[in-house]
mmCIF file of C-alpha atoms in Angstrom:
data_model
loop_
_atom_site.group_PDB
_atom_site.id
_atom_site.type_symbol
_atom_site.label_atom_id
_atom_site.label_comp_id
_atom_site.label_asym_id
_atom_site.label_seq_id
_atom_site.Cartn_x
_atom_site.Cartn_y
_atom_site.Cartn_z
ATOM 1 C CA UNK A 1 -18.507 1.144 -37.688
ATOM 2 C CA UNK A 2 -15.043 0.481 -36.390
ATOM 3 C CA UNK A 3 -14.743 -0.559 -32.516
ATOM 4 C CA UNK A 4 -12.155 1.043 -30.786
ATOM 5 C CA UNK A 5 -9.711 -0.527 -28.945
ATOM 6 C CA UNK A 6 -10.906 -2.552 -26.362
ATOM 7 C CA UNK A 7 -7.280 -2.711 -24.633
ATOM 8 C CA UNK A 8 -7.886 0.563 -24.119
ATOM 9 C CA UNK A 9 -10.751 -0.252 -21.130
ATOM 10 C CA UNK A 10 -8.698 -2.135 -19.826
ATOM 11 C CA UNK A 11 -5.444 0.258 -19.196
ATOM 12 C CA UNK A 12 -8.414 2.652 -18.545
ATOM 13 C CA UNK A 13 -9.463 0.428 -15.731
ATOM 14 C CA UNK A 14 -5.924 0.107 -14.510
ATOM 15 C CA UNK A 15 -5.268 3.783 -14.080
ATOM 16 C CA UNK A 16 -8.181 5.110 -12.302
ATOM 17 C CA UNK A 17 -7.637 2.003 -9.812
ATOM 18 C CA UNK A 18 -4.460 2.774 -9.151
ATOM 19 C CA UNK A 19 -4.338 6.500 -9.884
ATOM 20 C CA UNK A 20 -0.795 6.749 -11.105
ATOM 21 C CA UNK A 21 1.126 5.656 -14.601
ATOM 22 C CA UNK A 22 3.718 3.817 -12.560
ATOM 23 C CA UNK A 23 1.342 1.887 -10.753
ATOM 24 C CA UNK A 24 -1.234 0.695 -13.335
ATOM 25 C CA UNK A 25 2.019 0.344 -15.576
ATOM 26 C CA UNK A 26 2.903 -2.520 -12.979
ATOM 27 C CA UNK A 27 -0.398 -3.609 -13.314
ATOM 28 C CA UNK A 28 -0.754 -4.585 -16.511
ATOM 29 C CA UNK A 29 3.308 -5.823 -17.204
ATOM 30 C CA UNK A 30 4.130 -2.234 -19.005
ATOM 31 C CA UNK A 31 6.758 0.140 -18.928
ATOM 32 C CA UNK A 32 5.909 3.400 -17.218
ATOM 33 C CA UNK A 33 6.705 5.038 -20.855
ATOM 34 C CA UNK A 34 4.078 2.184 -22.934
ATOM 35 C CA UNK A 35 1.424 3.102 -20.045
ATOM 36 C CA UNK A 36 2.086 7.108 -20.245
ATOM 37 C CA UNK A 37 1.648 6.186 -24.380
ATOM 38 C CA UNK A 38 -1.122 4.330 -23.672
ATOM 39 C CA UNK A 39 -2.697 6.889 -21.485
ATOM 40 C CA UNK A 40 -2.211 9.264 -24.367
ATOM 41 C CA UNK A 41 -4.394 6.989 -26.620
ATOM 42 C CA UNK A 42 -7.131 7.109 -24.109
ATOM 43 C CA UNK A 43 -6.790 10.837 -24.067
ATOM 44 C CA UNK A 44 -7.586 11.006 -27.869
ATOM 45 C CA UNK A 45 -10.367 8.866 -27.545
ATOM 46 C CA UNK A 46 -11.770 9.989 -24.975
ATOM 47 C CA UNK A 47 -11.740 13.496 -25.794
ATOM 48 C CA UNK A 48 -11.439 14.094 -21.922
ATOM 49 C CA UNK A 49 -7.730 14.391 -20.177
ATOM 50 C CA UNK A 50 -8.679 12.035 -17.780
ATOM 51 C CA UNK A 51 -6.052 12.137 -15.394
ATOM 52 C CA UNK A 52 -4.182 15.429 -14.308
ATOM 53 C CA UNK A 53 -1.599 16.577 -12.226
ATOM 54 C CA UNK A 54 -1.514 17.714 -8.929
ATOM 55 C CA UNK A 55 1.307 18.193 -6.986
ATOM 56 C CA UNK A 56 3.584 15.512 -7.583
ATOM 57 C CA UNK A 57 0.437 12.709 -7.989
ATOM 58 C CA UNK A 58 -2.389 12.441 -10.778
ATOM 59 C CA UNK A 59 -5.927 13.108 -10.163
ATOM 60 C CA UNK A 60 -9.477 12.168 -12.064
ATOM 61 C CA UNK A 61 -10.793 14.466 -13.931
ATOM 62 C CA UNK A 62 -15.184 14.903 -13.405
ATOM 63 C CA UNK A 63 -15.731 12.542 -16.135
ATOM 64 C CA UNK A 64 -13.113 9.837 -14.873
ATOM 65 C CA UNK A 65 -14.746 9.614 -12.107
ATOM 66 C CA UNK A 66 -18.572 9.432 -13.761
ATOM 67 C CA UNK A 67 -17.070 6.946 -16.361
ATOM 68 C CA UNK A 68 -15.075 4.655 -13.348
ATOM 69 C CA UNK A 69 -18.140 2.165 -12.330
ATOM 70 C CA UNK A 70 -18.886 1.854 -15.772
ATOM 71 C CA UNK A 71 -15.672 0.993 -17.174
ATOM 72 C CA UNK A 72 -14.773 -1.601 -13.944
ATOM 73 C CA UNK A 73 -18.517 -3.197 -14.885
ATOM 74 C CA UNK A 74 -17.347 -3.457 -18.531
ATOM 75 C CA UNK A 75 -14.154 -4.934 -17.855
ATOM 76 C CA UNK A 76 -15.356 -7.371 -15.192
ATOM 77 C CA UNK A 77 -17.903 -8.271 -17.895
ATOM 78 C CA UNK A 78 -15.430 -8.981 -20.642
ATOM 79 C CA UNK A 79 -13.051 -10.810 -18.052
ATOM 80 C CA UNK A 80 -16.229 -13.211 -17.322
ATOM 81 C CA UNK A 81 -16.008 -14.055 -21.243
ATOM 82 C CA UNK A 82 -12.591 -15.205 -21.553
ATOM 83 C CA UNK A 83 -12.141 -16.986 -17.862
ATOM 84 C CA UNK A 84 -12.778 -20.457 -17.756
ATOM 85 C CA UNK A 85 -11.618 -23.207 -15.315
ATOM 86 C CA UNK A 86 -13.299 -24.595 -12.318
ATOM 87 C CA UNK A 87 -14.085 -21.977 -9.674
ATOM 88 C CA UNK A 88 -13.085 -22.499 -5.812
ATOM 89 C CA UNK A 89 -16.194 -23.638 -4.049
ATOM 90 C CA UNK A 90 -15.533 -20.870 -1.123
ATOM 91 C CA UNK A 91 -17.819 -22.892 1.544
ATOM 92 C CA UNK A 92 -15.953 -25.986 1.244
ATOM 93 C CA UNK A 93 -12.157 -24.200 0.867
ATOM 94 C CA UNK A 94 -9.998 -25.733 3.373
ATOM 95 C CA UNK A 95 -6.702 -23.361 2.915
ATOM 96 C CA UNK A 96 -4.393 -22.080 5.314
ATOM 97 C CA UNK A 97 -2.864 -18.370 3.273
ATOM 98 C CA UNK A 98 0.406 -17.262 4.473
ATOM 99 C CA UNK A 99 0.852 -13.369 4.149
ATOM 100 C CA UNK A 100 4.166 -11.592 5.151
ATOM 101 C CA UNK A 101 3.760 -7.854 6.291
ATOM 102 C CA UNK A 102 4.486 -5.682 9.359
ATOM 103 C CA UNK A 103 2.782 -5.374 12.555
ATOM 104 C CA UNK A 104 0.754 -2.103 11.905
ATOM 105 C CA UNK A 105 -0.842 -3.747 8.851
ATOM 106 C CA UNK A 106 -1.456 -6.728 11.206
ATOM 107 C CA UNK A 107 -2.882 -4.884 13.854
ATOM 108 C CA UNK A 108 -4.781 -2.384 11.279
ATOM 109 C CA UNK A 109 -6.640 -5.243 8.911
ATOM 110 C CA UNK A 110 -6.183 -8.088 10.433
ATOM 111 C CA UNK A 111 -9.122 -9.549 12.170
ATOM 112 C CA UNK A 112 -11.462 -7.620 9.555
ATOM 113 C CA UNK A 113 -9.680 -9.448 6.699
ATOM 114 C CA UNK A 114 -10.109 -12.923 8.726
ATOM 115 C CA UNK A 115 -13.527 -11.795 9.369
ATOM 116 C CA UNK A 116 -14.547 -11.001 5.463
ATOM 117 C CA UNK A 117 -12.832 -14.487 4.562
ATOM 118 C CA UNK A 118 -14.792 -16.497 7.137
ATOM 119 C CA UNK A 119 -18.085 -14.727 5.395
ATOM 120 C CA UNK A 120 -17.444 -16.710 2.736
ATOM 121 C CA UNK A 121 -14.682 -19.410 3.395
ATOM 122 C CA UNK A 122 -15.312 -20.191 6.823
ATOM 123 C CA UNK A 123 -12.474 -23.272 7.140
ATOM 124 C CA UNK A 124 -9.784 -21.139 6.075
ATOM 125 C CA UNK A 125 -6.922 -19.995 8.089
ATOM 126 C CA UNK A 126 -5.205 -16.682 7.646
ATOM 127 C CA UNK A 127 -1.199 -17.346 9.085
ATOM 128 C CA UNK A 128 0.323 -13.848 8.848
ATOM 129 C CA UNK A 129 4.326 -14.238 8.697
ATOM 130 C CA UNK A 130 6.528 -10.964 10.069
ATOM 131 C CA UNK A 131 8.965 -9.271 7.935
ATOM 132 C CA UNK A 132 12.390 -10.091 7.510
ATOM 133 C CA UNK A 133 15.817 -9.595 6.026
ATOM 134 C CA UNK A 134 15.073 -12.279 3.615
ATOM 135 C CA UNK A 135 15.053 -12.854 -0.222
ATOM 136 C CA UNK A 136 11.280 -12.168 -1.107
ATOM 137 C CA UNK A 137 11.413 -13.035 -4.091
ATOM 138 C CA UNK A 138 12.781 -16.679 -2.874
ATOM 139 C CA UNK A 139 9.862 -16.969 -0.605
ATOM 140 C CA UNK A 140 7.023 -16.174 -3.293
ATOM 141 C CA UNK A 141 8.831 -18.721 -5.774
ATOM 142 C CA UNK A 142 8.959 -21.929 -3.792
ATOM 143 C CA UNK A 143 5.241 -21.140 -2.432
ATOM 144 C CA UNK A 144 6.066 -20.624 1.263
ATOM 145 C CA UNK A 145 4.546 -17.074 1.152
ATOM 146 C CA UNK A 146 1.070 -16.675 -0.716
ATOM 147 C CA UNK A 147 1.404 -12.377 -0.732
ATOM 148 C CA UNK A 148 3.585 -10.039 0.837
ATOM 149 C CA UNK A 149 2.162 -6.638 1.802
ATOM 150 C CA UNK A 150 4.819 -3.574 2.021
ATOM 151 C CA UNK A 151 5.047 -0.347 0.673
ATOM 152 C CA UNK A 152 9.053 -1.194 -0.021
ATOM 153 C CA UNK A 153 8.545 -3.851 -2.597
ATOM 154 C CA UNK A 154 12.125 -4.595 -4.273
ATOM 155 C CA UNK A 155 11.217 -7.788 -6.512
ATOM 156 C CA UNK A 156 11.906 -9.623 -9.567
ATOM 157 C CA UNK A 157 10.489 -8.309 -12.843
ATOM 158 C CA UNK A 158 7.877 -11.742 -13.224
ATOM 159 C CA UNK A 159 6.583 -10.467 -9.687
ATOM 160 C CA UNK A 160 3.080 -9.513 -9.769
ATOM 161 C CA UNK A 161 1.903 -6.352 -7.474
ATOM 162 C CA UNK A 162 -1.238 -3.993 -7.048
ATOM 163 C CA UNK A 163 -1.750 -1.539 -5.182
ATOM 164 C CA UNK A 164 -3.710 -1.585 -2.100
ATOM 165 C CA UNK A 165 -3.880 2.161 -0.683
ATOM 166 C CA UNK A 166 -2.095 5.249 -0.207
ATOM 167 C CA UNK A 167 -1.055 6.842 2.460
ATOM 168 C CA UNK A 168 1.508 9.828 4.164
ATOM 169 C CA UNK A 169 4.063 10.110 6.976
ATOM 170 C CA UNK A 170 2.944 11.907 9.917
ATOM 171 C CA UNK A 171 5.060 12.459 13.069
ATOM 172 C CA UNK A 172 4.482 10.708 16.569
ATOM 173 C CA UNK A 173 5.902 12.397 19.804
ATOM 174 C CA UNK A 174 4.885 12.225 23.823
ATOM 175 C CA UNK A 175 1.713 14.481 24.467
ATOM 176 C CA UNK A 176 3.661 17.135 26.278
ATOM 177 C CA UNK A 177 6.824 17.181 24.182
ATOM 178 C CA UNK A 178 8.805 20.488 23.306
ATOM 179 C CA UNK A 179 8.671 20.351 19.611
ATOM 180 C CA UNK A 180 4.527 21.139 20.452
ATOM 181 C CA UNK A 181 5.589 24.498 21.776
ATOM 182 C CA UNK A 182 6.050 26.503 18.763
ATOM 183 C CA UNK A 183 5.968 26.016 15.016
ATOM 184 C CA UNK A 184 7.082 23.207 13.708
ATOM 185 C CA UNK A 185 9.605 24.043 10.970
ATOM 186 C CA UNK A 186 12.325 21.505 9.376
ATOM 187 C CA UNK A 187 14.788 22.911 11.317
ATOM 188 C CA UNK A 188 13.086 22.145 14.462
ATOM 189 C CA UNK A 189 11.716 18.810 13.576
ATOM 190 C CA UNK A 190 15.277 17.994 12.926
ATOM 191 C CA UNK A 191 16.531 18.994 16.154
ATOM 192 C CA UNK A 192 14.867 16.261 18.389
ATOM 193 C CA UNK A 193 16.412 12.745 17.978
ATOM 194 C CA UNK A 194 14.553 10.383 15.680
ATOM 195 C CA UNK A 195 13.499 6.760 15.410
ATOM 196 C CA UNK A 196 13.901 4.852 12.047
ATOM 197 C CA UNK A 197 11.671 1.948 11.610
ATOM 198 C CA UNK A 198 13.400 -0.377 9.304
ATOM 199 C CA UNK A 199 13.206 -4.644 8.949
ATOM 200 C CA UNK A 200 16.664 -4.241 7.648
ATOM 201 C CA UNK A 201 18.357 -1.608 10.075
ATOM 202 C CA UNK A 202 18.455 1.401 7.876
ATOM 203 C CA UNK A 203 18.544 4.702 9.217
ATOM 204 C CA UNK A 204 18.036 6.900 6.516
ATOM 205 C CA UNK A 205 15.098 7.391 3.918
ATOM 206 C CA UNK A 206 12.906 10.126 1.730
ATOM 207 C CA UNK A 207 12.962 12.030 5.145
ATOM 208 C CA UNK A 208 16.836 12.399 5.042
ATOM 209 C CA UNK A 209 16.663 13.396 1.081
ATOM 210 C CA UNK A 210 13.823 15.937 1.860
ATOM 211 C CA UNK A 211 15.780 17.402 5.221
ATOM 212 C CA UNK A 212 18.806 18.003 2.552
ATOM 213 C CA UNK A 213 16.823 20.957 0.838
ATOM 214 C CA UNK A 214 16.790 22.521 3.823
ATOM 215 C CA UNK A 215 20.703 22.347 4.626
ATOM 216 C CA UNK A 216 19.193 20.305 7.862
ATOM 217 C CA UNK A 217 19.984 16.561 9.258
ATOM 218 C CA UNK A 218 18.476 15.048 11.715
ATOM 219 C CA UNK A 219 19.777 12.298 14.279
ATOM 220 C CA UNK A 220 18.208 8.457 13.928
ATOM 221 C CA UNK A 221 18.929 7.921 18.237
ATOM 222 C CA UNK A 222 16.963 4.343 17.734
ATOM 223 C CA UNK A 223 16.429 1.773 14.976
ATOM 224 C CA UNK A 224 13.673 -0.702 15.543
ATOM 225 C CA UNK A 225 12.227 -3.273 13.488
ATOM 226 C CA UNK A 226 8.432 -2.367 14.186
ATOM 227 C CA UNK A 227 6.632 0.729 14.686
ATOM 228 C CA UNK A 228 4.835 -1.004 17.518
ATOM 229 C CA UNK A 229 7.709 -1.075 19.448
ATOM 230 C CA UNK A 230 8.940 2.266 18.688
ATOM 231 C CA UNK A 231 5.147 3.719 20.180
ATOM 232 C CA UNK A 232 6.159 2.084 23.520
ATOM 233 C CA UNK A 233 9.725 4.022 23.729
ATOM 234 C CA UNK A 234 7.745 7.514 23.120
ATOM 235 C CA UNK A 235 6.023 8.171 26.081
ATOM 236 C CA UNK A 236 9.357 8.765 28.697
ATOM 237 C CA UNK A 237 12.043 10.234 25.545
ATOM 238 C CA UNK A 238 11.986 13.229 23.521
ATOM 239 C CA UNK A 239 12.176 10.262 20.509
ATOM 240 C CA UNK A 240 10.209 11.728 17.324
ATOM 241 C CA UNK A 241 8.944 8.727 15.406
ATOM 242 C CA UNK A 242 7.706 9.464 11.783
ATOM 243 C CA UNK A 243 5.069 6.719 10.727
ATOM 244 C CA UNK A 244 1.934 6.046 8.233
ATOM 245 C CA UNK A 245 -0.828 8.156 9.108
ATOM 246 C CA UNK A 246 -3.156 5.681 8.759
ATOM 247 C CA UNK A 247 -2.249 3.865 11.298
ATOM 248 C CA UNK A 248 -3.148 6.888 13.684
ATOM 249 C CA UNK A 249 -6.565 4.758 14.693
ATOM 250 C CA UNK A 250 -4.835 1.408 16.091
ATOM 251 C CA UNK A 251 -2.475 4.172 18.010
ATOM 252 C CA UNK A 252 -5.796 5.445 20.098
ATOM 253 C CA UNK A 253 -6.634 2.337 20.566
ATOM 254 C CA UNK A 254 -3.630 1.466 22.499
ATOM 255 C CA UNK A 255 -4.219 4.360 25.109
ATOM 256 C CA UNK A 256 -0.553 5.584 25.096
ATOM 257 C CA UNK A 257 -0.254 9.670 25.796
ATOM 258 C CA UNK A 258 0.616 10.653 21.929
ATOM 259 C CA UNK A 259 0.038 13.291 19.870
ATOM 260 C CA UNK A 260 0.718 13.037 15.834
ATOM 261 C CA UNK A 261 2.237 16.094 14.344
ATOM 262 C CA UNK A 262 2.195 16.963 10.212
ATOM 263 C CA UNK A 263 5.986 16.530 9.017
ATOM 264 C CA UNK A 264 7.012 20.003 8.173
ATOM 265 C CA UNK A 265 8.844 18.557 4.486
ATOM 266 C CA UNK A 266 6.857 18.254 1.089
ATOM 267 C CA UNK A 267 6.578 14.075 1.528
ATOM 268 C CA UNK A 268 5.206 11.983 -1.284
ATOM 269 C CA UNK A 269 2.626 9.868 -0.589
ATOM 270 C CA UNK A 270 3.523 6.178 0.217
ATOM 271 C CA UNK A 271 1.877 3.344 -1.870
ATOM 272 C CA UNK A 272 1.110 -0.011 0.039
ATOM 273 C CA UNK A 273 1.177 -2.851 -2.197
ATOM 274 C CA UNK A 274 0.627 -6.653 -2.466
ATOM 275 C CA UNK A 275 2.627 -8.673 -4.416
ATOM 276 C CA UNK A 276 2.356 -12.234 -5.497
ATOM 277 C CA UNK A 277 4.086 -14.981 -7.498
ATOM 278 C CA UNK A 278 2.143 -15.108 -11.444
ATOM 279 C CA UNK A 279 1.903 -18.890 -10.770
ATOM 280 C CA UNK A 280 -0.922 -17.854 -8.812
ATOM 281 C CA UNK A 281 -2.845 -15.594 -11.638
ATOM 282 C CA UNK A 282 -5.140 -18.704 -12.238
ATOM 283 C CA UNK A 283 -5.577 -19.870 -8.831
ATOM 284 C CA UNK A 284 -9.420 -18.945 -8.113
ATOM 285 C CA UNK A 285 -8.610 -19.344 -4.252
ATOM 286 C CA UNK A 286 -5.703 -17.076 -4.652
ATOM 287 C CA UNK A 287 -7.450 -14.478 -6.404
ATOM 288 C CA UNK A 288 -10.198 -14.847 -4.304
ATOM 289 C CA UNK A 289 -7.463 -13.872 -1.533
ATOM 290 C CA UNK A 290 -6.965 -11.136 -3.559
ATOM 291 C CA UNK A 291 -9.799 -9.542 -3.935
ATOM 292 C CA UNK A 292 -11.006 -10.155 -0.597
ATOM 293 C CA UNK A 293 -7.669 -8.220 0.628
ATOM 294 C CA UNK A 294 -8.257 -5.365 -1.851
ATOM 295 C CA UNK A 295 -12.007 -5.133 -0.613
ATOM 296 C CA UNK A 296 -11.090 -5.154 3.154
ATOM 297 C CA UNK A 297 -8.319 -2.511 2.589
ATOM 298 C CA UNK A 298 -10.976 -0.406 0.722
ATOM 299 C CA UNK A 299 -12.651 0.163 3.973
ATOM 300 C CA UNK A 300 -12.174 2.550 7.084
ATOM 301 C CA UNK A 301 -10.617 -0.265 9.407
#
């Protein structure tokens, strides 16, 4: 009896993780056309489509999603085979892990990450590093950052990344402001001034494209490099302040008098991502990092 192609639980694997071609493509060092190829193979084999489209994203078909425990077990098994090397004793690791991201993500998974290391490394420390204008790729080479987290990953091509969640734009205004008062079409979202946050002080983005279709532009009054400090100039402007919707829970929890809105403009969703030098595919502390990151990011925060 001839085995199939064991490769082929592996891609498998990849693309009902990450639940696109581009993304498991990245996954597993493949062009987006070899992983579309690849998912073709599994097709075949499977009998089953697997993944389909909807909208502009792919989604599981019934027996995908019966088949996905069994194929991560299968994997995981087969990973177990062929990994040797010492592995980190986790109650002894004394490691500080520097991670670059925004303040949301800080604010949003932050003491839950610290709190699912310490479960299980209890001397580490967890030194998060804000964004910059800097060369990423520099600071993942000479070691000074262990992962950066951003949905705007523009790296090398030996950078390794994975996907960590998806999520959409919403839109942020005041309680009582006047774009509340009737419908909210593109014409009238663009008609209140904007905020664009943007680590390297752009003010234009997939909101601009999308406002094109609709002969429309809309005026970026205020450029700020966080979107906690664009929540603070809401409540006294008629500022409207697009931002990642979920993030809408830490926004409660500051107590400010907000009220998200659903961006009237067909907005893809946005993929947040961790990426990491490959020197650091065999570290068992590093992907022990990893996987605790991917775990805590898997939960409602």
């Amino acid at each position: 009896m001839q085995l199939p192609d064991m490769n082929l639980l592996v891609a498998l694997d990849a693309l009902l993780d990450e639940g696109s071609v581009v993304g498991a493509a990245q996954r597993m060092n493949l062009s987006p056309a070899a992983m579309s190829r690849t998912l073709g193979r599994i097709r075949d084999a499977m009998g089953d489509p697997i993944l389909v489209r909807a909208g502009r994203g792919l989604v599981p078909t019934p027996r995908a999603l019966a088949l996905r425990e069994q194929v991560r077990a299968l994997v995981e098994q087969a990973g177990q085979v062929f990994r040797n090397g010492p592995e980190v004793e986790l109650a002894n690791l004394d490691r500080a892990f520097n991670i670059r991201t925004n303040d949301l993500f800080i604010a949003l998974y932050g003491a839950q990450l610290l709190r699912m290391m310490h479960e299980q490394a209890p001397q580490t420390v967890l030194r998060f590093v804000p964004e910059s204008g800097g060369d990423d790729d520099a600071l993942l080479r000479d070691g000074r950052t262990d992962l950066i987290i951003s949905s705007t990953i523009d790296l090398g091509p030996e950078i390794k990344v994975q996907s960590l969640f998806n999520t959409v734009y919403v839109g942020l205004a005041r309680r009582d402001h006047p774009i509340f008062d009737d419908e909210i079409t593109p014409e009238r979202f663009a008609a209140f001034p904007q905020i664009s946050v943007s680590r390297r002080g752009r003010a234009n983005g997939p909101i601009d494209v999308e406002l094109a279709n609709y002969k429309v532009r809309r005026r970026v009054a205020l450029i700020t490099p966080s979107f906690h400090s664009a929540m603070f100039s809401l409540p006294d402007s008629d500022l409207l302040l697009p931002m990642p919707a979920n993030i809408l829970s830490s926004v409660t929890k500051l107590g400010l008098p907000l009220r998200s809105f659903q961006i009237p403009l067909p907005m893809e969703r946005v993929t947040v991502m961790q990426a990491w030098h490959p020197r650091h595919d065999n570290d068992p502390a590093h992907r022990w990092l990893r996987q605790t990151l991917k775990a805590c990011c898997s939960v409602d925060p």
